[in-house]
Amino acid sequence: MTAQPHRITVIPGDGVGPEVVRSAQRIIAAAGVAVDWEEAEAGAEVFKRGDTSGVPRDTRASIERTRVVLKGPLETPVGFGEKSANVTLRKLFETYANVRPARELPGVPTRYAGEGVDMIIVRENIEDLYAGIEHMQTQDVAQCLKIITRKGSEKIIRYAFELARSQGRAKVTCATKANIMKLTEGLFKRTFEELSAEYPEITAEHLIIDNVAHQMAKNPAQFDVVVTTNLNGDIISDLASGLVGGLGFAPSGNYGDDVAIFEAVHGSAPKYAGKDVINPTALILSSLMMLRHVGEAAAAATIEDAVLVTLEEGKAVTQDLARQTGGDIEHAASTTGFTDSIIANLGKRPATVPKRAGAGAPAVAATPRPRWSYGADVSASVAHATVGVDLFLESWVEAGEAGRALEALAGDALTLQMISSRGTMVYPETGLKPDSVGLLRARFVAREAAADVSDAEIAALVLRVGERFAWTHVEKLHVFAGEDGYTKAQGQ
Ligand code: NAP
């Protein structure tokens, strides 16, 4: 117990949100942790009032003050244009680390019961395809830019190693698709390999993400901490939750340099709203991550034990769990009844779950404060040259004909190296006939090897080509310290 109450912003949220949030608040109070809750709004009601962000100014101000948020699920409007208030919150406060523990719980039946599944997925939360940079290149060709940065990668990877260190965990697995996306996912993998040297006591391994999915289904207990990019993490963290009992038991924390937001993985489950039947465990476990974050590790351990005892006893069982265990759904525990049982079990130790030496998942012991070493000053010192340009052209013209026309338009400084369609080379002709989609990429490179192509030469090329073809996108080709900053086309 602390003398000064913790100031924490609480967002009850939509649907079942207020019920699960209230459950966690009651347990925290019963455990003797003094919290000065600042109640704030976000989600459905806010959208209905015409605030298209879903996160009002007062809520933002409260979070700026308290820097810690316990949050119920927020409905995402299905209309057009409105962004998810959840994603807005994560982006506004740059919570770059999404941490999702998945641990076997007593009394929760799974296919892997008894194997000791106890892993933490650390997902990069800002970059990747979730940067939301999408364009229609033509009426029928859409693109989404996958943004991976060294700084973003370094922050999340350091976070994962620091987390492993703080919990005495032995292994960090980096999961990427670097075999296919050599530059984006490859940058993440290379950064992992560089940084792993700073953590010699921790085993560092890299696995291709599809193999991670396969291994998780086969032998999930082999994983300890898994660090990965945003989309990979989105998918495998849900997979990991499924291994240990599903949405009712899946907590999460979103950590930034200044702000941390704790929430259950599940949504607002509207059909159960106001019925006092929903399982609050996921939000309770999320609130334990929050307590550890604010320095209340002892209280978090006491509550965690009480949750484990309640699940172990199996006397108060919520509907969802009764359904999974073949129990009596008619007489299942209410949300309130389940919460009362946890409160009654405060101070007891579970019989079947061994105490951990470290701070103990599923919560994070303390929030690591990552640093990064790649600033603008370092980037500027790397020698780089522009060696060509990719021009994306809206065109249904047959590849051979387009190639001959573009050869003629290349000019004195540049030459047409190849044309590709959806990443596969179609000119010079390969004999294969990939399906045309109305978008070609023409790659022009400097006629003289090692020549630095000027902006004036590129601009002149774009104007010449633009007289004949509708171009949609221009991308310079760079070489950094002798390394190509672009990939070859398939078949090139
Ligand atoms: P959902 O609310 O998570 O509910 C899907 C199903 O999962 C429920 O019908 C229920 O399954 C089960 N479930 C969810 N929470 C549970 C709990 N605490 N205990 C036991 N079972 C639980 O997903 P959704 O229906 O796709 O989304 C509803 C709304 O929530 C949407 O507006 C969505 O955008 C939003 N959402 C918000 C967040 C967030 O705030 N972070 C996350 C996800 C979704 P049964 O039907 O089998 O009982």
PDB file of N, CA and C and ligand atoms in Angstrom, residues 16 20 71-77 86 90 247-248 263-272 278-280 282 320 323, ligand 1:
ATOM      1  N   VAL A  16     -19.715  -4.313 -22.660  1.00  0.00           N
ATOM      2  CA  VAL A  16     -19.419  -4.913 -21.353  1.00  0.00           C
ATOM      3  C   VAL A  16     -18.296  -4.184 -20.615  1.00  0.00           C
ATOM      4  N   VAL A  20     -16.605  -4.973 -16.674  1.00  0.00           N
ATOM      5  CA  VAL A  20     -15.301  -5.586 -16.392  1.00  0.00           C
ATOM      6  C   VAL A  20     -14.367  -4.588 -15.715  1.00  0.00           C
ATOM      7  N   LYS A  71      -8.501   0.736 -19.377  1.00  0.00           N
ATOM      8  CA  LYS A  71      -9.478   1.030 -20.416  1.00  0.00           C
ATOM      9  C   LYS A  71     -10.354  -0.178 -20.737  1.00  0.00           C
ATOM     10  N   GLY A  72     -11.661   0.044 -20.794  1.00  0.00           N
ATOM     11  CA  GLY A  72     -12.583  -0.967 -21.291  1.00  0.00           C
ATOM     12  C   GLY A  72     -12.568  -0.941 -22.808  1.00  0.00           C
ATOM     13  N   PRO A  73     -13.174  -1.947 -23.450  1.00  0.00           N
ATOM     14  CA  PRO A  73     -13.190  -1.967 -24.918  1.00  0.00           C
ATOM     15  C   PRO A  73     -14.015  -0.817 -25.495  1.00  0.00           C
ATOM     16  N   LEU A  74     -13.617  -0.357 -26.664  1.00  0.00           N
ATOM     17  CA  LEU A  74     -14.319   0.728 -27.345  1.00  0.00           C
ATOM     18  C   LEU A  74     -14.846   0.221 -28.667  1.00  0.00           C
ATOM     19  N   GLU A  75     -16.119   0.516 -28.927  1.00  0.00           N
ATOM     20  CA  GLU A  75     -16.703   0.106 -30.204  1.00  0.00           C
ATOM     21  C   GLU A  75     -16.114   0.932 -31.339  1.00  0.00           C
ATOM     22  N   THR A  76     -15.865   0.262 -32.454  1.00  0.00           N
ATOM     23  CA  THR A  76     -15.429   0.996 -33.641  1.00  0.00           C
ATOM     24  C   THR A  76     -16.648   1.166 -34.535  1.00  0.00           C
ATOM     25  N   PRO A  77     -17.016   2.412 -34.882  1.00  0.00           N
ATOM     26  CA  PRO A  77     -18.200   2.591 -35.717  1.00  0.00           C
ATOM     27  C   PRO A  77     -18.002   1.926 -37.077  1.00  0.00           C
ATOM     28  N   ASN A  86      -9.578   3.127 -30.378  1.00  0.00           N
ATOM     29  CA  ASN A  86      -8.488   2.369 -29.756  1.00  0.00           C
ATOM     30  C   ASN A  86      -7.165   2.696 -30.420  1.00  0.00           C
ATOM     31  N   ARG A  90      -3.735   4.695 -29.056  1.00  0.00           N
ATOM     32  CA  ARG A  90      -2.380   4.123 -29.115  1.00  0.00           C
ATOM     33  C   ARG A  90      -1.448   5.047 -29.887  1.00  0.00           C
ATOM     34  N   LEU A 247     -10.415 -15.319 -25.459  1.00  0.00           N
ATOM     35  CA  LEU A 247     -10.562 -13.880 -25.195  1.00  0.00           C
ATOM     36  C   LEU A 247     -10.873 -13.533 -23.745  1.00  0.00           C
ATOM     37  N   GLY A 248     -11.586 -14.395 -23.060  1.00  0.00           N
ATOM     38  CA  GLY A 248     -11.947 -14.092 -21.671  1.00  0.00           C
ATOM     39  C   GLY A 248     -10.727 -14.024 -20.756  1.00  0.00           C
ATOM     40  N   GLU A 263      -5.551  -2.845 -21.204  1.00  0.00           N
ATOM     41  CA  GLU A 263      -6.893  -3.217 -21.655  1.00  0.00           C
ATOM     42  C   GLU A 263      -6.951  -4.719 -21.924  1.00  0.00           C
ATOM     43  N   ALA A 264      -8.160  -5.268 -21.872  1.00  0.00           N
ATOM     44  CA  ALA A 264      -8.349  -6.660 -22.292  1.00  0.00           C
ATOM     45  C   ALA A 264      -8.223  -6.699 -23.811  1.00  0.00           C
ATOM     46  N   VAL A 265      -7.910  -7.887 -24.334  1.00  0.00           N
ATOM     47  CA  VAL A 265      -7.809  -8.003 -25.790  1.00  0.00           C
ATOM     48  C   VAL A 265      -9.201  -8.006 -26.425  1.00  0.00           C
ATOM     49  N   HIS A 266     -10.200  -8.492 -25.686  1.00  0.00           N
ATOM     50  CA  HIS A 266     -11.532  -8.641 -26.284  1.00  0.00           C
ATOM     51  C   HIS A 266     -12.212  -7.293 -26.523  1.00  0.00           C
ATOM     52  N   GLY A 267     -13.276  -7.333 -27.318  1.00  0.00           N
ATOM     53  CA  GLY A 267     -14.037  -6.131 -27.631  1.00  0.00           C
ATOM     54  C   GLY A 267     -15.207  -5.944 -26.678  1.00  0.00           C
ATOM     55  N   SER A 268     -16.191  -5.168 -27.124  1.00  0.00           N
ATOM     56  CA  SER A 268     -17.265  -4.735 -26.227  1.00  0.00           C
ATOM     57  C   SER A 268     -18.380  -5.777 -26.076  1.00  0.00           C
ATOM     58  N   ALA A 269     -18.269  -6.900 -26.774  1.00  0.00           N
ATOM     59  CA  ALA A 269     -19.239  -8.009 -26.695  1.00  0.00           C
ATOM     60  C   ALA A 269     -20.652  -7.486 -26.439  1.00  0.00           C
ATOM     61  N   PRO A 270     -21.217  -6.698 -27.358  1.00  0.00           N
ATOM     62  CA  PRO A 270     -22.463  -5.965 -27.075  1.00  0.00           C
ATOM     63  C   PRO A 270     -23.630  -6.846 -26.638  1.00  0.00           C
ATOM     64  N   LYS A 271     -23.659  -8.096 -27.108  1.00  0.00           N
ATOM     65  CA  LYS A 271     -24.831  -8.924 -26.748  1.00  0.00           C
ATOM     66  C   LYS A 271     -24.866  -9.242 -25.254  1.00  0.00           C
ATOM     67  N   TYR A 272     -23.742  -9.098 -24.564  1.00  0.00           N
ATOM     68  CA  TYR A 272     -23.706  -9.395 -23.133  1.00  0.00           C
ATOM     69  C   TYR A 272     -23.770  -8.125 -22.269  1.00  0.00           C
ATOM     70  N   ILE A 278     -20.476 -11.448 -18.125  1.00  0.00           N
ATOM     71  CA  ILE A 278     -19.209 -11.534 -18.868  1.00  0.00           C
ATOM     72  C   ILE A 278     -18.066 -11.919 -17.931  1.00  0.00           C
ATOM     73  N   ASN A 279     -17.062 -12.581 -18.497  1.00  0.00           N
ATOM     74  CA  ASN A 279     -15.881 -12.971 -17.721  1.00  0.00           C
ATOM     75  C   ASN A 279     -14.928 -11.770 -17.627  1.00  0.00           C
ATOM     76  N   PRO A 280     -14.668 -11.297 -16.413  1.00  0.00           N
ATOM     77  CA  PRO A 280     -13.797 -10.111 -16.286  1.00  0.00           C
ATOM     78  C   PRO A 280     -12.303 -10.430 -16.177  1.00  0.00           C
ATOM     79  N   ALA A 282      -9.826 -11.177 -18.149  1.00  0.00           N
ATOM     80  CA  ALA A 282      -8.856 -10.522 -19.045  1.00  0.00           C
ATOM     81  C   ALA A 282      -8.552  -9.097 -18.575  1.00  0.00           C
ATOM     82  N   ASP A 320     -18.924 -18.424 -19.885  1.00  0.00           N
ATOM     83  CA  ASP A 320     -18.043 -18.822 -20.993  1.00  0.00           C
ATOM     84  C   ASP A 320     -17.196 -20.021 -20.602  1.00  0.00           C
ATOM     85  N   ARG A 323     -19.225 -23.184 -20.254  1.00  0.00           N
ATOM     86  CA  ARG A 323     -19.458 -23.763 -21.580  1.00  0.00           C
ATOM     87  C   ARG A 323     -18.261 -24.605 -22.019  1.00  0.00           C
TER      88      ARG A 323
HETATM   89  P1  NAP B   1     -15.745  -9.121 -29.011  1.00  0.00           P
HETATM   90  O1  NAP B   1     -16.459  -7.979 -28.416  1.00  0.00           O
HETATM   91  O2  NAP B   1     -14.421  -9.452 -28.438  1.00  0.00           O
HETATM   92  O3  NAP B   1     -16.716 -10.377 -28.849  1.00  0.00           O
HETATM   93  C1  NAP B   1     -16.652 -11.545 -29.639  1.00  0.00           C
HETATM   94  C2  NAP B   1     -17.030 -12.755 -28.810  1.00  0.00           C
HETATM   95  O4  NAP B   1     -15.939 -13.114 -27.972  1.00  0.00           O
HETATM   96  C3  NAP B   1     -18.197 -12.578 -27.851  1.00  0.00           C
HETATM   97  O5  NAP B   1     -19.418 -12.663 -28.493  1.00  0.00           O
HETATM   98  C4  NAP B   1     -17.910 -13.716 -26.902  1.00  0.00           C
HETATM   99  O6  NAP B   1     -18.123 -14.988 -27.524  1.00  0.00           O
HETATM  100  C5  NAP B   1     -16.400 -13.634 -26.745  1.00  0.00           C
HETATM  101  N1  NAP B   1     -15.966 -12.741 -25.660  1.00  0.00           N
HETATM  102  C6  NAP B   1     -15.557 -11.447 -25.734  1.00  0.00           C
HETATM  103  N2  NAP B   1     -15.225 -10.998 -24.531  1.00  0.00           N
HETATM  104  C7  NAP B   1     -15.399 -12.006 -23.673  1.00  0.00           C
HETATM  105  C8  NAP B   1     -15.215 -12.134 -22.281  1.00  0.00           C
HETATM  106  N3  NAP B   1     -14.763 -11.126 -21.517  1.00  0.00           N
HETATM  107  N4  NAP B   1     -15.534 -13.307 -21.726  1.00  0.00           N
HETATM  108  C9  NAP B   1     -15.964 -14.312 -22.447  1.00  0.00           C
HETATM  109  N5  NAP B   1     -16.169 -14.262 -23.775  1.00  0.00           N
HETATM  110  C10 NAP B   1     -15.879 -13.127 -24.375  1.00  0.00           C
HETATM  111  O7  NAP B   1     -15.546  -8.938 -30.573  1.00  0.00           O
HETATM  112  P2  NAP B   1     -16.511  -8.280 -31.673  1.00  0.00           P
HETATM  113  O8  NAP B   1     -17.907  -8.751 -31.450  1.00  0.00           O
HETATM  114  O9  NAP B   1     -15.842  -8.556 -32.949  1.00  0.00           O
HETATM  115  O10 NAP B   1     -16.430  -6.716 -31.432  1.00  0.00           O
HETATM  116  C11 NAP B   1     -17.433  -5.948 -30.771  1.00  0.00           C
HETATM  117  C12 NAP B   1     -16.990  -4.490 -30.748  1.00  0.00           C
HETATM  118  O11 NAP B   1     -15.787  -4.353 -29.972  1.00  0.00           O
HETATM  119  C13 NAP B   1     -16.676  -3.922 -32.120  1.00  0.00           C
HETATM  120  O12 NAP B   1     -17.189  -2.608 -32.201  1.00  0.00           O
HETATM  121  C14 NAP B   1     -15.167  -3.899 -32.161  1.00  0.00           C
HETATM  122  O13 NAP B   1     -14.674  -2.891 -33.021  1.00  0.00           O
HETATM  123  C15 NAP B   1     -14.821  -3.613 -30.725  1.00  0.00           C
HETATM  124  N6  NAP B   1     -13.479  -4.078 -30.308  1.00  0.00           N
HETATM  125  C16 NAP B   1     -12.806  -3.288 -29.444  1.00  0.00           C
HETATM  126  C17 NAP B   1     -11.556  -3.702 -28.975  1.00  0.00           C
HETATM  127  C18 NAP B   1     -10.829  -2.812 -28.010  1.00  0.00           C
HETATM  128  O14 NAP B   1     -11.401  -1.886 -27.478  1.00  0.00           O
HETATM  129  N7  NAP B   1      -9.529  -3.035 -27.776  1.00  0.00           N
HETATM  130  C19 NAP B   1     -11.023  -4.928 -29.361  1.00  0.00           C
HETATM  131  C20 NAP B   1     -11.764  -5.736 -30.226  1.00  0.00           C
HETATM  132  C21 NAP B   1     -12.999  -5.300 -30.696  1.00  0.00           C
HETATM  133  P3  NAP B   1     -19.465 -15.849 -27.493  1.00  0.00           P
HETATM  134  O15 NAP B   1     -20.400 -15.145 -28.414  1.00  0.00           O
HETATM  135  O16 NAP B   1     -19.008 -17.168 -28.025  1.00  0.00           O
HETATM  136  O17 NAP B   1     -19.947 -15.901 -26.100  1.00  0.00           O
END
